[in-house]
Amino acid sequence: METLMAKGKAGESNPYTGLGLDESGNRLPGSPRVLSLLSSVLERSVRGNEKLLAGSKIKDVITIFHGSSAPSLNLRQYVERIFKYCKCSNSCFVVAVIYIDRFLQRIDAYLTSLSVHRLLITSVMVAAKFLDDQHYNNAYYAKVGGISIEEMNRLEMRFLFDLDFRLNVTTEVFNKYWLMIQQEGGLETQTALQTQGYCLKKDETGRGRRLTGVHRGRAL
């Protein structure tokens, strides 16, 4: 169920077309643009973070989400695979980004090519369980994600505990992240975001968000 989107005013263009939804919140046919936007945001973050880590003395936090090498599927292929087989609501992909950002904030880690795939499949699964009336079980998500059911269970529990089970997402937070994804994906400019009142400010340390470029960010 697409329950997080705020209704637009009469006469406004639908701000959720990129999510593959019409003005009533129903799915539009075809592959939603959010998939390519999400892939772009994650890829950009991974590249920036790995460049930062390679060029500094900063040490990343190693977690159970880290593999010994990056999977053969690139992020775009992986996102498309999750969309094709898991059939979760399109909003889950935005909520997954929110969960990943919260997770990285709490453990003080960076998103890299060794962790992004496992974090993505886990966050989408958790989002689907929280948002959707119907969803597949852990064994199915494990198969889609290319990992064992035992690992999927461990990843889910670690993810939930590190989030302190903070799964609720307000409409305001959802909108802010959705606009951030569009901006980072090349659809929105900073001026447009400020005009709509959804400019994402840096925290008191002057640092940005963990999922936008190489900056370290604030928790919600």
PDB file of C-alpha atoms in Angstrom:
ATOM      1  CA  MET A   1       0.000   0.000   0.000  1.00  0.00           C
ATOM      2  CA  GLU A   2       1.311   3.454  -0.949  1.00  0.00           C
ATOM      3  CA  THR A   3       0.397   5.219   2.305  1.00  0.00           C
ATOM      4  CA  LEU A   4       3.170   7.747   2.885  1.00  0.00           C
ATOM      5  CA  MET A   5       2.564  10.245   0.077  1.00  0.00           C
ATOM      6  CA  ALA A   6       0.880  13.563   0.750  1.00  0.00           C
ATOM      7  CA  LYS A   7      -1.861  14.586  -1.638  1.00  0.00           C
ATOM      8  CA  GLY A   8      -0.967  17.437  -3.963  1.00  0.00           C
ATOM      9  CA  LYS A   9      -3.092  20.515  -4.436  1.00  0.00           C
ATOM     10  CA  ALA A  10      -5.596  20.777  -7.235  1.00  0.00           C
ATOM     11  CA  GLY A  11      -3.916  21.792 -10.490  1.00  0.00           C
ATOM     12  CA  GLU A  12      -0.446  20.678  -9.389  1.00  0.00           C
ATOM     13  CA  SER A  13       1.456  18.111 -11.421  1.00  0.00           C
ATOM     14  CA  ASN A  14       1.728  14.754  -9.710  1.00  0.00           C
ATOM     15  CA  PRO A  15       5.000  14.786  -7.690  1.00  0.00           C
ATOM     16  CA  TYR A  16       5.004  10.995  -7.471  1.00  0.00           C
ATOM     17  CA  THR A  17       5.039  10.134 -11.172  1.00  0.00           C
ATOM     18  CA  GLY A  18       8.681   9.148 -10.741  1.00  0.00           C
ATOM     19  CA  LEU A  19       7.541   6.637  -8.123  1.00  0.00           C
ATOM     20  CA  GLY A  20       5.330   5.032 -10.747  1.00  0.00           C
ATOM     21  CA  LEU A  21       2.116   6.241  -9.107  1.00  0.00           C
ATOM     22  CA  ASP A  22      -0.855   8.201 -10.339  1.00  0.00           C
ATOM     23  CA  GLU A  23      -2.542  10.983  -8.337  1.00  0.00           C
ATOM     24  CA  SER A  24      -4.619   8.412  -6.452  1.00  0.00           C
ATOM     25  CA  GLY A  25      -1.546   6.440  -5.392  1.00  0.00           C
ATOM     26  CA  ASN A  26      -2.163   3.557  -7.796  1.00  0.00           C
ATOM     27  CA  ARG A  27       0.680   1.950  -9.701  1.00  0.00           C
ATOM     28  CA  LEU A  28       1.356   3.049 -13.264  1.00  0.00           C
ATOM     29  CA  PRO A  29       2.429   0.402 -15.797  1.00  0.00           C
ATOM     30  CA  GLY A  30       6.104  -0.077 -16.549  1.00  0.00           C
ATOM     31  CA  SER A  31       9.302   0.318 -14.598  1.00  0.00           C
ATOM     32  CA  PRO A  32       9.175   3.355 -12.275  1.00  0.00           C
ATOM     33  CA  ARG A  33      11.894   5.987 -12.568  1.00  0.00           C
ATOM     34  CA  VAL A  34      12.647   5.662  -8.856  1.00  0.00           C
ATOM     35  CA  LEU A  35      14.640   2.527  -9.679  1.00  0.00           C
ATOM     36  CA  SER A  36      17.157   4.331 -11.873  1.00  0.00           C
ATOM     37  CA  LEU A  37      17.243   7.301  -9.505  1.00  0.00           C
ATOM     38  CA  LEU A  38      17.889   5.066  -6.504  1.00  0.00           C
ATOM     39  CA  SER A  39      20.636   3.214  -8.352  1.00  0.00           C
ATOM     40  CA  SER A  40      22.267   6.518  -9.281  1.00  0.00           C
ATOM     41  CA  VAL A  41      22.163   7.819  -5.708  1.00  0.00           C
ATOM     42  CA  LEU A  42      23.643   4.635  -4.251  1.00  0.00           C
ATOM     43  CA  GLU A  43      26.336   4.365  -6.925  1.00  0.00           C
ATOM     44  CA  ARG A  44      27.334   7.983  -6.419  1.00  0.00           C
ATOM     45  CA  SER A  45      27.525   7.502  -2.668  1.00  0.00           C
ATOM     46  CA  VAL A  46      29.619   4.350  -2.993  1.00  0.00           C
ATOM     47  CA  ARG A  47      32.072   6.000  -5.394  1.00  0.00           C
ATOM     48  CA  GLY A  48      32.416   9.084  -3.220  1.00  0.00           C
ATOM     49  CA  ASN A  49      32.816   7.166   0.023  1.00  0.00           C
ATOM     50  CA  GLU A  50      35.398   4.779  -1.400  1.00  0.00           C
ATOM     51  CA  LYS A  51      37.378   7.691  -2.815  1.00  0.00           C
ATOM     52  CA  LEU A  52      37.287   9.374   0.595  1.00  0.00           C
ATOM     53  CA  LEU A  53      38.343   6.227   2.440  1.00  0.00           C
ATOM     54  CA  ALA A  54      41.154   5.514  -0.023  1.00  0.00           C
ATOM     55  CA  GLY A  55      42.545   9.033   0.233  1.00  0.00           C
ATOM     56  CA  SER A  56      42.442   9.466   3.996  1.00  0.00           C
ATOM     57  CA  LYS A  57      43.226   7.746   7.270  1.00  0.00           C
ATOM     58  CA  ILE A  58      39.540   7.201   7.991  1.00  0.00           C
ATOM     59  CA  LYS A  59      38.733   3.582   8.796  1.00  0.00           C
ATOM     60  CA  ASP A  60      35.325   2.220   7.898  1.00  0.00           C
ATOM     61  CA  VAL A  61      33.302   0.113  10.336  1.00  0.00           C
ATOM     62  CA  ILE A  62      33.212  -3.520   9.179  1.00  0.00           C
ATOM     63  CA  THR A  63      29.839  -5.190   9.717  1.00  0.00           C
ATOM     64  CA  ILE A  64      28.102  -8.445   8.830  1.00  0.00           C
ATOM     65  CA  PHE A  65      26.791  -6.605   5.751  1.00  0.00           C
ATOM     66  CA  HIS A  66      30.295  -6.494   4.280  1.00  0.00           C
ATOM     67  CA  GLY A  67      31.299  -9.154   1.798  1.00  0.00           C
ATOM     68  CA  SER A  68      34.825 -10.143   0.813  1.00  0.00           C
ATOM     69  CA  SER A  69      34.184  -8.833  -2.708  1.00  0.00           C
ATOM     70  CA  ALA A  70      31.465  -6.921  -4.550  1.00  0.00           C
ATOM     71  CA  PRO A  71      28.687  -9.043  -6.149  1.00  0.00           C
ATOM     72  CA  SER A  72      28.730  -9.606  -9.900  1.00  0.00           C
ATOM     73  CA  LEU A  73      25.420  -7.758 -10.395  1.00  0.00           C
ATOM     74  CA  ASN A  74      25.799  -3.992 -10.503  1.00  0.00           C
ATOM     75  CA  LEU A  75      23.442  -1.868  -8.428  1.00  0.00           C
ATOM     76  CA  ARG A  76      21.057  -1.063 -11.270  1.00  0.00           C
ATOM     77  CA  GLN A  77      20.685  -4.761 -12.086  1.00  0.00           C
ATOM     78  CA  TYR A  78      20.240  -5.594  -8.412  1.00  0.00           C
ATOM     79  CA  VAL A  79      17.559  -2.933  -7.889  1.00  0.00           C
ATOM     80  CA  GLU A  80      15.714  -4.099 -11.018  1.00  0.00           C
ATOM     81  CA  ARG A  81      15.884  -7.708  -9.791  1.00  0.00           C
ATOM     82  CA  ILE A  82      14.393  -6.764  -6.420  1.00  0.00           C
ATOM     83  CA  PHE A  83      11.606  -4.795  -8.130  1.00  0.00           C
ATOM     84  CA  LYS A  84      10.826  -7.588 -10.588  1.00  0.00           C
ATOM     85  CA  TYR A  85      10.642 -10.474  -8.152  1.00  0.00           C
ATOM     86  CA  CYS A  86       9.726  -9.013  -4.762  1.00  0.00           C
ATOM     87  CA  LYS A  87       6.808  -6.918  -6.028  1.00  0.00           C
ATOM     88  CA  CYS A  88       6.808  -4.641  -3.001  1.00  0.00           C
ATOM     89  CA  SER A  89       5.127  -1.249  -3.143  1.00  0.00           C
ATOM     90  CA  ASN A  90       7.215   1.356  -4.934  1.00  0.00           C
ATOM     91  CA  SER A  91       7.422   3.465  -1.783  1.00  0.00           C
ATOM     92  CA  CYS A  92       9.517   0.729  -0.177  1.00  0.00           C
ATOM     93  CA  PHE A  93      12.512   1.811  -2.238  1.00  0.00           C
ATOM     94  CA  VAL A  94      12.419   5.319  -0.783  1.00  0.00           C
ATOM     95  CA  VAL A  95      11.849   3.997   2.731  1.00  0.00           C
ATOM     96  CA  ALA A  96      14.766   1.602   2.228  1.00  0.00           C
ATOM     97  CA  VAL A  97      17.042   4.606   1.615  1.00  0.00           C
ATOM     98  CA  ILE A  98      15.771   6.209   4.820  1.00  0.00           C
ATOM     99  CA  TYR A  99      16.483   3.019   6.774  1.00  0.00           C
ATOM    100  CA  ILE A 100      19.973   2.698   5.291  1.00  0.00           C
ATOM    101  CA  ASP A 101      20.757   6.299   6.187  1.00  0.00           C
ATOM    102  CA  ARG A 102      19.574   5.759   9.769  1.00  0.00           C
ATOM    103  CA  PHE A 103      21.606   2.573  10.013  1.00  0.00           C
ATOM    104  CA  LEU A 104      24.807   4.213   8.782  1.00  0.00           C
ATOM    105  CA  GLN A 105      24.311   7.095  11.179  1.00  0.00           C
ATOM    106  CA  ARG A 106      23.871   4.867  14.195  1.00  0.00           C
ATOM    107  CA  ILE A 107      26.933   2.685  13.577  1.00  0.00           C
ATOM    108  CA  ASP A 108      29.089   5.497  12.140  1.00  0.00           C
ATOM    109  CA  ALA A 109      29.842   3.650   8.898  1.00  0.00           C
ATOM    110  CA  TYR A 110      30.115   4.360   5.184  1.00  0.00           C
ATOM    111  CA  LEU A 111      28.235   2.850   2.266  1.00  0.00           C
ATOM    112  CA  THR A 112      30.652   0.923   0.034  1.00  0.00           C
ATOM    113  CA  SER A 113      30.553  -1.651  -2.751  1.00  0.00           C
ATOM    114  CA  LEU A 114      31.162  -4.382  -0.168  1.00  0.00           C
ATOM    115  CA  SER A 115      28.065  -3.560   1.889  1.00  0.00           C
ATOM    116  CA  VAL A 116      25.516  -1.832  -0.342  1.00  0.00           C
ATOM    117  CA  HIS A 117      23.901  -4.957  -1.841  1.00  0.00           C
ATOM    118  CA  ARG A 118      23.217  -6.666   1.487  1.00  0.00           C
ATOM    119  CA  LEU A 119      22.003  -3.416   3.028  1.00  0.00           C
ATOM    120  CA  LEU A 120      19.676  -2.853   0.088  1.00  0.00           C
ATOM    121  CA  ILE A 121      18.005  -6.275   0.082  1.00  0.00           C
ATOM    122  CA  THR A 122      17.650  -6.149   3.868  1.00  0.00           C
ATOM    123  CA  SER A 123      16.232  -2.626   3.975  1.00  0.00           C
ATOM    124  CA  VAL A 124      13.729  -3.303   1.182  1.00  0.00           C
ATOM    125  CA  MET A 125      12.560  -6.469   2.922  1.00  0.00           C
ATOM    126  CA  VAL A 126      12.129  -4.658   6.245  1.00  0.00           C
ATOM    127  CA  ALA A 127      10.304  -1.792   4.505  1.00  0.00           C
ATOM    128  CA  ALA A 128       7.943  -4.211   2.746  1.00  0.00           C
ATOM    129  CA  LYS A 129       7.126  -5.974   6.007  1.00  0.00           C
ATOM    130  CA  PHE A 130       6.407  -2.637   7.669  1.00  0.00           C
ATOM    131  CA  LEU A 131       4.471  -0.973   4.822  1.00  0.00           C
ATOM    132  CA  ASP A 132       2.777  -3.631   2.730  1.00  0.00           C
ATOM    133  CA  ASP A 133      -0.283  -5.707   3.554  1.00  0.00           C
ATOM    134  CA  GLN A 134       1.238  -8.649   1.701  1.00  0.00           C
ATOM    135  CA  HIS A 135       4.906  -9.523   1.342  1.00  0.00           C
ATOM    136  CA  TYR A 136       7.203 -12.479   0.734  1.00  0.00           C
ATOM    137  CA  ASN A 137       9.039 -14.281   3.529  1.00  0.00           C
ATOM    138  CA  ASN A 138      12.737 -14.165   4.370  1.00  0.00           C
ATOM    139  CA  ALA A 139      13.526 -17.299   2.361  1.00  0.00           C
ATOM    140  CA  TYR A 140      12.161 -15.688  -0.789  1.00  0.00           C
ATOM    141  CA  TYR A 141      14.083 -12.435  -0.239  1.00  0.00           C
ATOM    142  CA  ALA A 142      17.234 -14.438   0.425  1.00  0.00           C
ATOM    143  CA  LYS A 143      16.850 -16.182  -2.933  1.00  0.00           C
ATOM    144  CA  VAL A 144      16.278 -12.889  -4.734  1.00  0.00           C
ATOM    145  CA  GLY A 145      19.244 -11.335  -2.948  1.00  0.00           C
ATOM    146  CA  GLY A 146      21.576 -14.238  -3.680  1.00  0.00           C
ATOM    147  CA  ILE A 147      22.277 -15.147  -0.055  1.00  0.00           C
ATOM    148  CA  SER A 148      21.291 -17.987   2.271  1.00  0.00           C
ATOM    149  CA  ILE A 149      18.190 -17.880   4.457  1.00  0.00           C
ATOM    150  CA  GLU A 150      20.445 -18.098   7.520  1.00  0.00           C
ATOM    151  CA  GLU A 151      22.373 -15.015   6.433  1.00  0.00           C
ATOM    152  CA  MET A 152      19.162 -13.176   5.549  1.00  0.00           C
ATOM    153  CA  ASN A 153      17.830 -13.812   9.062  1.00  0.00           C
ATOM    154  CA  ARG A 154      21.062 -12.602  10.655  1.00  0.00           C
ATOM    155  CA  LEU A 155      21.128  -9.468   8.509  1.00  0.00           C
ATOM    156  CA  GLU A 156      17.530  -8.628   9.355  1.00  0.00           C
ATOM    157  CA  MET A 157      18.044  -8.977  13.094  1.00  0.00           C
ATOM    158  CA  ARG A 158      21.281  -6.956  13.064  1.00  0.00           C
ATOM    159  CA  PHE A 159      19.616  -4.270  10.956  1.00  0.00           C
ATOM    160  CA  LEU A 160      16.586  -4.005  13.240  1.00  0.00           C
ATOM    161  CA  PHE A 161      18.616  -3.878  16.429  1.00  0.00           C
ATOM    162  CA  ASP A 162      21.004  -1.265  15.042  1.00  0.00           C
ATOM    163  CA  LEU A 163      17.980   0.798  14.004  1.00  0.00           C
ATOM    164  CA  ASP A 164      16.616   0.316  17.514  1.00  0.00           C
ATOM    165  CA  PHE A 165      13.475  -0.859  15.677  1.00  0.00           C
ATOM    166  CA  ARG A 166      12.814   2.752  14.558  1.00  0.00           C
ATOM    167  CA  LEU A 167      10.852   1.892  11.422  1.00  0.00           C
ATOM    168  CA  ASN A 168       8.213   4.605  11.391  1.00  0.00           C
ATOM    169  CA  VAL A 169       8.613   7.192   8.632  1.00  0.00           C
ATOM    170  CA  THR A 170       6.540  10.374   8.595  1.00  0.00           C
ATOM    171  CA  THR A 171       5.143  11.851   5.401  1.00  0.00           C
ATOM    172  CA  GLU A 172       7.440  14.851   5.819  1.00  0.00           C
ATOM    173  CA  VAL A 173      10.562  12.670   6.085  1.00  0.00           C
ATOM    174  CA  PHE A 174       9.426  10.542   3.145  1.00  0.00           C
ATOM    175  CA  ASN A 175       8.937  13.649   0.993  1.00  0.00           C
ATOM    176  CA  LYS A 176      12.339  15.047   1.949  1.00  0.00           C
ATOM    177  CA  TYR A 177      14.121  11.855   0.976  1.00  0.00           C
ATOM    178  CA  TRP A 178      12.130  11.457  -2.218  1.00  0.00           C
ATOM    179  CA  LEU A 179      13.113  14.971  -3.262  1.00  0.00           C
ATOM    180  CA  MET A 180      16.727  14.265  -2.292  1.00  0.00           C
ATOM    181  CA  ILE A 181      16.694  11.145  -4.476  1.00  0.00           C
ATOM    182  CA  GLN A 182      15.326  13.163  -7.394  1.00  0.00           C
ATOM    183  CA  GLN A 183      17.932  15.859  -6.867  1.00  0.00           C
ATOM    184  CA  GLU A 184      20.815  13.419  -6.674  1.00  0.00           C
ATOM    185  CA  GLY A 185      19.378  11.548  -9.648  1.00  0.00           C
ATOM    186  CA  GLY A 186      19.399  14.695 -11.756  1.00  0.00           C
ATOM    187  CA  LEU A 187      15.687  15.540 -11.859  1.00  0.00           C
ATOM    188  CA  GLU A 188      15.569  18.356  -9.346  1.00  0.00           C
ATOM    189  CA  THR A 189      17.774  21.377  -8.711  1.00  0.00           C
ATOM    190  CA  GLN A 190      18.588  22.814  -5.324  1.00  0.00           C
ATOM    191  CA  THR A 191      16.529  25.888  -6.209  1.00  0.00           C
ATOM    192  CA  ALA A 192      13.471  23.760  -6.851  1.00  0.00           C
ATOM    193  CA  LEU A 193      13.919  21.977  -3.551  1.00  0.00           C
ATOM    194  CA  GLN A 194      14.203  25.249  -1.651  1.00  0.00           C
ATOM    195  CA  THR A 195      11.146  26.629  -3.429  1.00  0.00           C
ATOM    196  CA  GLN A 196       9.109  23.633  -2.306  1.00  0.00           C
ATOM    197  CA  GLY A 197      10.377  23.981   1.258  1.00  0.00           C
ATOM    198  CA  TYR A 198      12.166  20.644   1.375  1.00  0.00           C
ATOM    199  CA  CYS A 199      15.805  21.725   1.384  1.00  0.00           C
ATOM    200  CA  LEU A 200      17.786  19.209   3.448  1.00  0.00           C
ATOM    201  CA  LYS A 201      20.007  21.208   5.773  1.00  0.00           C
ATOM    202  CA  LYS A 202      23.329  20.065   7.189  1.00  0.00           C
ATOM    203  CA  ASP A 203      23.600  19.383  10.863  1.00  0.00           C
ATOM    204  CA  GLU A 204      25.351  21.517  13.446  1.00  0.00           C
ATOM    205  CA  THR A 205      28.734  19.993  12.545  1.00  0.00           C
ATOM    206  CA  GLY A 206      28.459  21.324   9.003  1.00  0.00           C
ATOM    207  CA  ARG A 207      28.544  17.823   7.557  1.00  0.00           C
ATOM    208  CA  GLY A 208      26.039  16.502   5.055  1.00  0.00           C
ATOM    209  CA  ARG A 209      24.143  13.230   4.659  1.00  0.00           C
ATOM    210  CA  ARG A 210      25.862   9.859   4.353  1.00  0.00           C
ATOM    211  CA  LEU A 211      23.949   8.962   1.213  1.00  0.00           C
ATOM    212  CA  THR A 212      24.717  12.118  -0.764  1.00  0.00           C
ATOM    213  CA  GLY A 213      28.267  12.079  -1.998  1.00  0.00           C
ATOM    214  CA  VAL A 214      31.133  11.533   0.418  1.00  0.00           C
ATOM    215  CA  HIS A 215      29.893  13.525   3.376  1.00  0.00           C
ATOM    216  CA  ARG A 216      29.050  12.109   6.732  1.00  0.00           C
ATOM    217  CA  GLY A 217      25.630  12.982   7.986  1.00  0.00           C
ATOM    218  CA  ARG A 218      23.072  13.442  10.679  1.00  0.00           C
ATOM    219  CA  ALA A 219      20.521  10.973  11.954  1.00  0.00           C
ATOM    220  CA  LEU A 220      16.858  11.757  11.628  1.00  0.00           C
TER     221      LEU A 220
END
